[in-house]
Each structure stands twice: as C-alpha cells, then as structure tokens.
Amino acid sequence: MQFRHLVLACGLLTGVVTAAHAQAPFDASRIKVSWEVVENNHQGKAQFLSAFTLVNKSKTAFPAKGWQLYFNFVRSINEGPVKGGVSATHVNGDLYKLSPVDGSKGIAPGDSLRIEMVAGAWAVNFTDAPDGLYLVWDKDPAKGYPLPSLEVRPSTQPKQYLRFPGDRTALTTPADVFAQNKDIKDLPAEQLPTVFPTAQEVVPGTGTYTLQSGLQINAVPAFAKEAGYLADELGKLLGAKPVVGSGNGIALQQDASLAPEAYSVQVTTSGITIKAADAAGIFYGIQTLKSMLPPASWAGVQKSIQVPAIAVKDGPRYGYRAFMLDVSRNFHSKQDVLRLLELMSLYKLNVLHFHLTDDEGWRLEIQSLPELTQVGGHRGHTVDEKDHLIPSYGSGPDVTNAAGSGFYTKQDFLEILKYATDRHITVIPEIETPGHARAAVKAMEARYAKLQAQGKTTEATQYLLSDLQDKSVYHSVQNWNDNVINVALPSVYTFLDKVVEELQAYYKEAGAPLEYVHMGGDEVPGGVWTKSPVVDALMQKDKTIKNADDLWYYYYAKVYSLLKARGLKQYGWEEMGMRKTSVDGKQHYIPNPDFVNNGFMVDVWNNVMGGGAEDLAYRLANANYKVVLSGVSNYYFDMAYMKSFEEPGFYWGGFVDIDKPFYFIPENYYKNSKVDALGNRLNPDIFKGKDPLTAYGASNIVGLQGLLWSETVKSSDRMEYMILPKLLGLAERAWAKDPEWAREKDSARSEELYNKAWNAFVNVAGKRELVRLDHYNGGYNYRIPTPGLQLKNGAVTANIQLPGFTLRYTTDGKEPDSKSKIYTGPVTEKGTIRFKAFDTRGRGSRTATVNNPLRAQTLSKGGDL
C-alpha cells in the first residue's frame, strides 16, 4: 500500500505573532531560501546531492550560532556535518534539522549561505523538494518561526533529472506527448456513446423527450427517496423542482426480475421510465439519465433539455467499486469529502474507503478518547508531543496549518455518512494498525502521562498502546522509529474495542450500513517487538508465539474475534493475509492458511511491474481471500501523471495517467501491462512462472479501487487535480462489462480493438464528461492534458490526449491565455511558440513550448513541458 515517502506543495503559512517576532534574535521572514538538485547518481551511487541557498534580505547579520533549521524532506538525508557549516540530524519520520557546527559563520546582510546535502535515491519533480522550513532559537526551543515560501529551482540538466545511469525515461517532452497521442482521432459527437460508464445494452430510439417546467415524477413508495433526489437534480437544471406525484413525465418503477444495482431506462417521445429491483438500481438509472443530458446543461438554468429516445439495460461488472481517500497524511475538509462523494455517485462508484488514521494524524473524533484528536489530530513544532504531533509533509511549526491539523467532529462524520448513504455509497472506516499507528500511540502516551501525573495509574494504562520499557530499534518505510502498536498489551484490544464501539454507534445514528472495518496491516518494519518485556512475558505464557513474526498472526486472530463479537467483518491491506516462510533458505510470503476461511477481505496494492510480486493478488484470491484490486501500477492516483518537473506526485510505482486505469484487465492484467515502475517497456518474460487467476479465484475478485494518498496533496484543488480525469478510467473498468479487446486472444486484433475503444473513451472524456464537470456541483479542478507538439519541415503541429479542449498559442513569448490565437492547423511562424489547452471556463493546461528556427528541423525530443 504505502511504499511511499512524503512531499511538499511549495509554500507554508506564516502567521507569527508580532510580539514573538520582536523577541526573536532575527526576523525569520527576511531569509529567502531556494533549493535545487545538484545531481542524481552522486558519486556513482543510488543517492543525490541537493543544495539550499539561504539569502539574508535583512539589514542585520544572521547569527552564526544559537539556531536550528527544521524542515520535512521526502528522502533520507545522510546525517552528520555537511557543506555549509552545519550538521544534519534526523528527528523522526520525515522531519530533519540543520544545526551550526563549531566554526560556522553567520550570513551578512545581502550575503548568502549554500548548504549541500546527500540523500538516498533521487529527486525528479518539485514535490521531491524539502518543505515547511522553520527556525527554532536555542533560547526558546518550544517556538518555531516559519520561513517564507521555498523557491524550488527546476531541474533542466540530465544529471539533475536522470535517476541513474541507463535511466531511459528522460523528462517528458511535447514531442513525446505528440507521439503518445498520434493515433487519437477527433470523433464527431454523434458517434460517441450516449451513456458513461459504458452500459451493457443501448438501443437508440427515434425522437426526443423534453425536460421542462411542469414535469412530474411518479415513483413507487420504495423509491420515494430517489424520486426526491431526482427532483432536486432536475431542479438545479430547470430552475424549479419537478413535482413528485402521480403525473406524467418520469416514472420510477420496481422490477423484481433485475439483479441488485441493475436498472433499465426507457426514453420515448412521451416520457421516461426507470426500472430496478432496488433503490440502488434506480439511483444508477438516474445517473445514466444525467449522463445522457447535454454536458453544457449544468452551465446555467435551462428552459428545456432534450433527452434522446433510447432503451438502456445495464448493471455493474463488480459490486465493489471503491475510492480510498487518505486524510491522515494531509487533512481534507468535510466539504472536500462531500465533493468527492458527489463525484463518485455520478460515476456509479459505491464505496468510500476512508483512511482516517496513520502515523501523521488521527482524524475522527472518538468522544471517550479526546486525546486522539486533541493530540493526534494536530501537528506543529513541539519538544515533547504532549499537546500535538511533530510536523510532517511541510506542515510547519504552527498547529493552525490546515493541511497538517484537523479532524472530523462527530457531527461532521454523521453528515458525511448520511450524504454517502443517500447516494448509495458505503463508507468503510480504516483504523490503521498495528503499524502506521503513531498518531494513536502518541495520543495514548499523552493520555497516560496526564493521568499518571494525577495518580490515576489504572486509568492511565487502560488504553496504552506502547510498552514504555520497549528497547526495540526499527525504522518504518517512512522513517518513523516509534509508530507500531505493541500487540502483546491487553490494553491494545481494550482500545480497539472502544474505538469500534463508538464507530458502530455513529453509523447507527446516521442510519448508515457498517459491515467491514478496515484494520490496516501494512508495512510493519523488521525489528519491532524484539526487545519488549511485555512481548517476552507473552511468549513465556503462550508457547505458540515463538518469535516476533508470530505476533502478527496472534494480533489479527484477536482482531478477527473482536470484530466478529460485534457482528463485523475484517478488512485490511494484503499483508494481513500473508505468512512468512522460506523457500530454498530464502524468505518467502504465502497466503496465510490460518485465515483463508475467515472471510477476510484484502486490498492488494503491490503489483509493481518488475518487482517480483506481480501475481500476489491472484495468489490471495486463489487461496480464498476476498480481493480488492488496488494496484499501485494502475490505481494509485497520487502517482504523477508523467515525468515532468512541474507535475506533482510520487512515482515509485510508475507514472499513472488516465490510460493506466482504463487499460487494466482485472482478471488477466499480465496480458497488457506495458511498462515497469521505471517506465521501461515491460518484458513479458517477467510473468513466466507467475500464478494465473483460476476460475475459483476470479469469484473472489470483489472489485476495483482507486486510491489517493495525500503526502503531496495539501489543497482542494490539488486533490481534484490528482483524481481527475483518472477516476473516469476507474469508473469505466469497475462498472462496464469485460471489454472485447481484453478477451480477444489474437494480439493484433486485440490491439486494434483496444485502440478503437481507447479512442472512443478519450473523446467521451474530453467532449462530454469533463465539459460536464466544468460546472457540475460548482465545477471540478481536473487536470487538463498538456498539448503534444511536433516540429517537422518548419511547421508545428499540435494534438491532445483528450479531444474537446481548445488549443491556443502565442508567438510573442507571452503565456497563452483564453484570448490567444486558436490552433486550427500547422503553425509556420518562427521563434518560440507556446501552446496551452483551455476548458469551457477558460482554465488552462500547463504550457508546451517549442522553438521553430528559421532553418527547418524536426522536433524529436526537444521542447519543454
């Protein structure tokens, strides 16, 4: 799931009290800081050299001593003295500090200081940069002073962006994009599918039906709530809500012969009829009706709307069509969540996997344990974490930072549950354990310290999650050394039962279903529990526990029993269903036979192509685990769209654009996986010896899930940018039936069919769905694709991945805007030519640039994105 690190969106809050500023030895706001990658593959190793440059903009010298510079960084820095007269120290997680060493010098007014650091792996885009810089003065160690926004200098030279010798993936150029788009055709609107996601059966009729004022909705009692929803939706378009009664217009009828969630829609010149066996089916029929409306209908109130005559019969491929949102790494507001739920409902997704807790934040109020949000729901500078957690992901020193601090009150959560339930979306809460649990661990330690100081030892230890005498040494993937719950403590299970008890009460009050609770199970590092007295005592008592690995199985067996006693089912990350063993003396993981009949459901994230675990999802499904396909290679939406310095996101699992969720074949993804995690063309031989999905295993594939981890996502706009338009590919693959191109055995024929389907999909996305989303629910901040450019024989030709956007360009060196020239054909003007794509609101894409010299040439790898 989370083999990730963290990141920045370059900028932080300032908001320092004036009086505190005056007391500080130096005004932190007068230090300007920039950062750049010097080179990857530094000294021929898998490491990179980067540099801060600090410029003193004050008239006062910056002191040589008495300060520490804190910041968050996505990579592990080599600790110790570094160039620039400072020493680097790892604090915990992604937090580091630089401290002046003996002989260090200050910074004179107008002068600068360059600090060079070596860190592991490499850096490629701007979200690999440090973030959240702040100063702490030795005389006042409890107060942090934020520096102004960090300037991240672009990486333009090969040594700055090539990750290692032989890295075949350079920065993506306009010529690369043009080549990727070369087979995309601009299809006439009348040739596009009428319904999205693609319906099972569509038969066009003759004529249209007019939606207009005076329309009535007639519904059987079982569908009264859906009738009210439809009236609200049409009221937004027509300016007045249709009456729900017995008149003519739209009929919502029950048809018990249809499968769960299936529906039919019949549009004739005299009216519209939607049928289903259940309310969910009616709801999806309503979404199909909305899909058939002209996309511009949401741009303003319409006097009337024409609906084409049609007959649709449809139902979902998978009953589990999910999206996971991480609100722990960086917090997302209730409004952000409601907007996501609305988007999910439009595209017939029916599960929100709510990642509410992790190392960096506990985001849900548990009223009997207020420390979980008082301490675990806030981040800022601290010397002891008794009041809040340390900064992560650039959240800076102030606990007021909206991305670092925040949580949902009980009332917030009830509103989210009710909103989701009204849209037939199930919310599955995730309580991440036993790893990735630092926010809970520290919150309960703060509770312990408070009550212990009051002499209340019994109450202090009641919910404690850590053995305070544990001397185990470990580091998680995200570099935490204290983020794992000690599963040998009985108080751990008291804590979990209390949290689950309150969750159940919330769901009951909201009238929302709760069948599964996601209990994590991801990335517990080696070394945990090995020097814990509490663990030693348990092993003496329970002889089935022979080592630390056995504690894993002990823990999840107890969690299973805890949930079962409350009538709930267990859900978690893939590791929950795995068991360590050895093959030929080497460590190997197999599906755990102890749990195969317990009905466990697992998210399988590790399908990193070339990583060796490509068949993990199929092995677990074949072994009788219920599997949600959640692979990083296709469905981690926090992965950057492409290799470009300006594109935000991680890329450890590869780059993920809208094509990857679309071309995924759930039950045979070996067939058309195209590139590995580094962007190299995939050798099909890597699948030799891998387990195929059996017919029995296929019955255990419950569905698909898109995921957004939030390390690099610190605003509403960034959240929607990373989700859209990728979510359209997820929606199509989760709902529509297995496409013909995926079933075709002849590779040439399969590719031909795929290209045809892909062409239709990108035209629907660009001309219908994204136009709809320009105004639907106030409009969404989807990513507009960057134009592709080809320079050939003195002429510049442009194309775009998603037809329907307006391409504009300039030749005077200025950035294109919504009034610049419209591209209609090859441009022969000379000099620097800049292109952007624009949506119907005038929002623009990133700029694609090419130089068209006086002497004709061909653009093969040149130009800038």
PDB file of C-alpha atoms in Angstrom, residues 559-678:
ATOM      1  CA  VAL A 559      -8.771  -8.575  15.981  1.00  0.00           C
ATOM      2  CA  TYR A 560     -10.885 -11.032  13.971  1.00  0.00           C
ATOM      3  CA  SER A 561     -12.523 -12.264  17.187  1.00  0.00           C
ATOM      4  CA  LEU A 562     -13.052  -8.719  18.441  1.00  0.00           C
ATOM      5  CA  LEU A 563     -14.832  -7.676  15.258  1.00  0.00           C
ATOM      6  CA  LYS A 564     -16.795 -10.905  14.986  1.00  0.00           C
ATOM      7  CA  ALA A 565     -18.137 -10.404  18.504  1.00  0.00           C
ATOM      8  CA  ARG A 566     -19.574  -7.106  17.282  1.00  0.00           C
ATOM      9  CA  GLY A 567     -21.048  -8.625  14.124  1.00  0.00           C
ATOM     10  CA  LEU A 568     -18.412  -7.086  11.869  1.00  0.00           C
ATOM     11  CA  LYS A 569     -16.066  -8.415   9.205  1.00  0.00           C
ATOM     12  CA  GLN A 570     -12.334  -7.878   8.868  1.00  0.00           C
ATOM     13  CA  TYR A 571     -10.726  -5.958   6.041  1.00  0.00           C
ATOM     14  CA  GLY A 572      -7.112  -4.890   5.606  1.00  0.00           C
ATOM     15  CA  TRP A 573      -4.061  -4.495   3.421  1.00  0.00           C
ATOM     16  CA  GLU A 574      -2.582  -7.518   1.674  1.00  0.00           C
ATOM     17  CA  GLU A 575      -0.012  -8.225   4.396  1.00  0.00           C
ATOM     18  CA  MET A 576      -2.873  -9.118   6.742  1.00  0.00           C
ATOM     19  CA  GLY A 577      -3.407 -12.260   4.689  1.00  0.00           C
ATOM     20  CA  MET A 578       0.253 -13.220   4.249  1.00  0.00           C
ATOM     21  CA  ARG A 579       2.535 -15.560   6.177  1.00  0.00           C
ATOM     22  CA  LYS A 580       6.329 -15.601   6.217  1.00  0.00           C
ATOM     23  CA  THR A 581       8.052 -18.842   5.341  1.00  0.00           C
ATOM     24  CA  SER A 582      11.212 -19.863   3.486  1.00  0.00           C
ATOM     25  CA  VAL A 583      11.935 -21.467   0.126  1.00  0.00           C
ATOM     26  CA  ASP A 584      15.460 -22.735  -0.522  1.00  0.00           C
ATOM     27  CA  GLY A 585      16.603 -20.840   2.552  1.00  0.00           C
ATOM     28  CA  LYS A 586      15.170 -17.523   1.352  1.00  0.00           C
ATOM     29  CA  GLN A 587      12.323 -15.601   2.947  1.00  0.00           C
ATOM     30  CA  HIS A 588       9.074 -16.041   1.060  1.00  0.00           C
ATOM     31  CA  TYR A 589       5.486 -14.947   1.618  1.00  0.00           C
ATOM     32  CA  ILE A 590       2.488 -17.192   1.085  1.00  0.00           C
ATOM     33  CA  PRO A 591      -1.240 -16.685   1.697  1.00  0.00           C
ATOM     34  CA  ASN A 592      -1.764 -17.463   5.362  1.00  0.00           C
ATOM     35  CA  PRO A 593      -3.664 -20.775   5.557  1.00  0.00           C
ATOM     36  CA  ASP A 594      -4.848 -19.945   9.096  1.00  0.00           C
ATOM     37  CA  PHE A 595      -7.179 -17.197   7.892  1.00  0.00           C
ATOM     38  CA  VAL A 596      -8.389 -18.423   4.488  1.00  0.00           C
ATOM     39  CA  ASN A 597     -11.810 -19.424   5.803  1.00  0.00           C
ATOM     40  CA  ASN A 598     -12.403 -16.327   7.919  1.00  0.00           C
ATOM     41  CA  GLY A 599     -13.864 -14.233   5.115  1.00  0.00           C
ATOM     42  CA  PHE A 600     -11.024 -11.694   5.219  1.00  0.00           C
ATOM     43  CA  MET A 601     -11.105  -9.041   2.518  1.00  0.00           C
ATOM     44  CA  VAL A 602      -7.777  -7.536   1.440  1.00  0.00           C
ATOM     45  CA  ASP A 603      -6.617  -4.602  -0.648  1.00  0.00           C
ATOM     46  CA  VAL A 604      -3.735  -5.770  -2.825  1.00  0.00           C
ATOM     47  CA  TRP A 605      -1.573  -2.774  -3.692  1.00  0.00           C
ATOM     48  CA  ASN A 606       1.703  -4.425  -4.641  1.00  0.00           C
ATOM     49  CA  ASN A 607       1.553  -5.165  -8.350  1.00  0.00           C
ATOM     50  CA  VAL A 608       4.728  -3.176  -9.080  1.00  0.00           C
ATOM     51  CA  MET A 609       5.705  -4.427 -12.520  1.00  0.00           C
ATOM     52  CA  GLY A 610       9.169  -5.957 -12.335  1.00  0.00           C
ATOM     53  CA  GLY A 611       9.028  -6.012  -8.530  1.00  0.00           C
ATOM     54  CA  GLY A 612       8.514  -9.752  -8.220  1.00  0.00           C
ATOM     55  CA  ALA A 613       5.057  -9.765  -6.626  1.00  0.00           C
ATOM     56  CA  GLU A 614       3.050  -9.265  -9.798  1.00  0.00           C
ATOM     57  CA  ASP A 615       0.857 -12.296  -9.046  1.00  0.00           C
ATOM     58  CA  LEU A 616       0.166 -11.532  -5.373  1.00  0.00           C
ATOM     59  CA  ALA A 617      -3.462 -10.519  -5.939  1.00  0.00           C
ATOM     60  CA  TYR A 618      -4.171 -13.705  -7.844  1.00  0.00           C
ATOM     61  CA  ARG A 619      -2.423 -15.921  -5.283  1.00  0.00           C
ATOM     62  CA  LEU A 620      -4.531 -14.470  -2.484  1.00  0.00           C
ATOM     63  CA  ALA A 621      -7.769 -14.778  -4.482  1.00  0.00           C
ATOM     64  CA  ASN A 622      -6.940 -18.359  -5.436  1.00  0.00           C
ATOM     65  CA  ALA A 623      -6.396 -19.096  -1.739  1.00  0.00           C
ATOM     66  CA  ASN A 624      -9.928 -17.865  -0.832  1.00  0.00           C
ATOM     67  CA  TYR A 625      -9.224 -14.310   0.302  1.00  0.00           C
ATOM     68  CA  LYS A 626     -11.682 -11.704  -0.951  1.00  0.00           C
ATOM     69  CA  VAL A 627      -9.515  -9.364  -3.043  1.00  0.00           C
ATOM     70  CA  VAL A 628      -9.975  -5.704  -3.935  1.00  0.00           C
ATOM     71  CA  LEU A 629      -7.591  -4.907  -6.790  1.00  0.00           C
ATOM     72  CA  SER A 630      -5.833  -1.727  -5.645  1.00  0.00           C
ATOM     73  CA  GLY A 631      -2.572  -1.951  -7.574  1.00  0.00           C
ATOM     74  CA  VAL A 632      -0.125   0.928  -7.496  1.00  0.00           C
ATOM     75  CA  SER A 633       0.777   0.428 -11.156  1.00  0.00           C
ATOM     76  CA  ASN A 634      -2.705   1.415 -12.313  1.00  0.00           C
ATOM     77  CA  TYR A 635      -4.769   2.811  -9.463  1.00  0.00           C
ATOM     78  CA  TYR A 636      -2.568   4.912  -7.177  1.00  0.00           C
ATOM     79  CA  PHE A 637      -3.773   8.343  -8.166  1.00  0.00           C
ATOM     80  CA  ASP A 638      -1.069  10.052  -6.099  1.00  0.00           C
ATOM     81  CA  MET A 639       1.442   8.903  -8.717  1.00  0.00           C
ATOM     82  CA  ALA A 640       2.447  11.778 -11.024  1.00  0.00           C
ATOM     83  CA  TYR A 641       0.834  11.892 -14.454  1.00  0.00           C
ATOM     84  CA  MET A 642       4.188  11.948 -16.259  1.00  0.00           C
ATOM     85  CA  LYS A 643       7.891  12.537 -15.703  1.00  0.00           C
ATOM     86  CA  SER A 644       7.982  16.307 -15.633  1.00  0.00           C
ATOM     87  CA  PHE A 645       9.474  18.635 -13.053  1.00  0.00           C
ATOM     88  CA  GLU A 646       6.188  20.551 -12.831  1.00  0.00           C
ATOM     89  CA  GLU A 647       3.927  17.505 -12.402  1.00  0.00           C
ATOM     90  CA  PRO A 648       3.173  16.835  -8.720  1.00  0.00           C
ATOM     91  CA  GLY A 649       3.135  13.418  -7.149  1.00  0.00           C
ATOM     92  CA  PHE A 650       5.203  10.358  -6.399  1.00  0.00           C
ATOM     93  CA  TYR A 651       6.459   7.901  -8.992  1.00  0.00           C
ATOM     94  CA  TRP A 652       7.959   4.968  -7.064  1.00  0.00           C
ATOM     95  CA  GLY A 653       5.247   2.761  -8.561  1.00  0.00           C
ATOM     96  CA  GLY A 654       5.462   4.378 -12.002  1.00  0.00           C
ATOM     97  CA  PHE A 655       3.639   7.291 -13.599  1.00  0.00           C
ATOM     98  CA  VAL A 656      -0.149   6.967 -13.736  1.00  0.00           C
ATOM     99  CA  ASP A 657      -2.212   8.841 -16.302  1.00  0.00           C
ATOM    100  CA  ILE A 658      -5.818   8.183 -17.350  1.00  0.00           C
ATOM    101  CA  ASP A 659      -4.762   5.363 -19.689  1.00  0.00           C
ATOM    102  CA  LYS A 660      -3.477   3.057 -16.946  1.00  0.00           C
ATOM    103  CA  PRO A 661      -6.759   2.633 -15.056  1.00  0.00           C
ATOM    104  CA  PHE A 662      -8.520   2.284 -18.409  1.00  0.00           C
ATOM    105  CA  TYR A 663      -6.326  -0.437 -19.935  1.00  0.00           C
ATOM    106  CA  PHE A 664      -6.167  -2.537 -16.763  1.00  0.00           C
ATOM    107  CA  ILE A 665      -7.574  -6.049 -17.261  1.00  0.00           C
ATOM    108  CA  PRO A 666      -8.691  -7.082 -13.776  1.00  0.00           C
ATOM    109  CA  GLU A 667      -8.641 -10.835 -14.260  1.00  0.00           C
ATOM    110  CA  ASN A 668      -5.617 -11.042 -16.556  1.00  0.00           C
ATOM    111  CA  TYR A 669      -3.504  -7.920 -16.097  1.00  0.00           C
ATOM    112  CA  TYR A 670      -0.401  -9.786 -17.267  1.00  0.00           C
ATOM    113  CA  LYS A 671      -1.806  -9.551 -20.786  1.00  0.00           C
ATOM    114  CA  ASN A 672      -1.353  -5.866 -21.427  1.00  0.00           C
ATOM    115  CA  SER A 673       0.833  -4.454 -18.665  1.00  0.00           C
ATOM    116  CA  LYS A 674       3.108  -2.241 -20.734  1.00  0.00           C
ATOM    117  CA  VAL A 675       5.838  -0.619 -18.628  1.00  0.00           C
ATOM    118  CA  ASP A 676       7.673  -1.280 -15.387  1.00  0.00           C
ATOM    119  CA  ALA A 677       7.906   1.114 -12.443  1.00  0.00           C
ATOM    120  CA  LEU A 678      10.835   2.940 -14.074  1.00  0.00           C
TER     121      LEU A 678
END
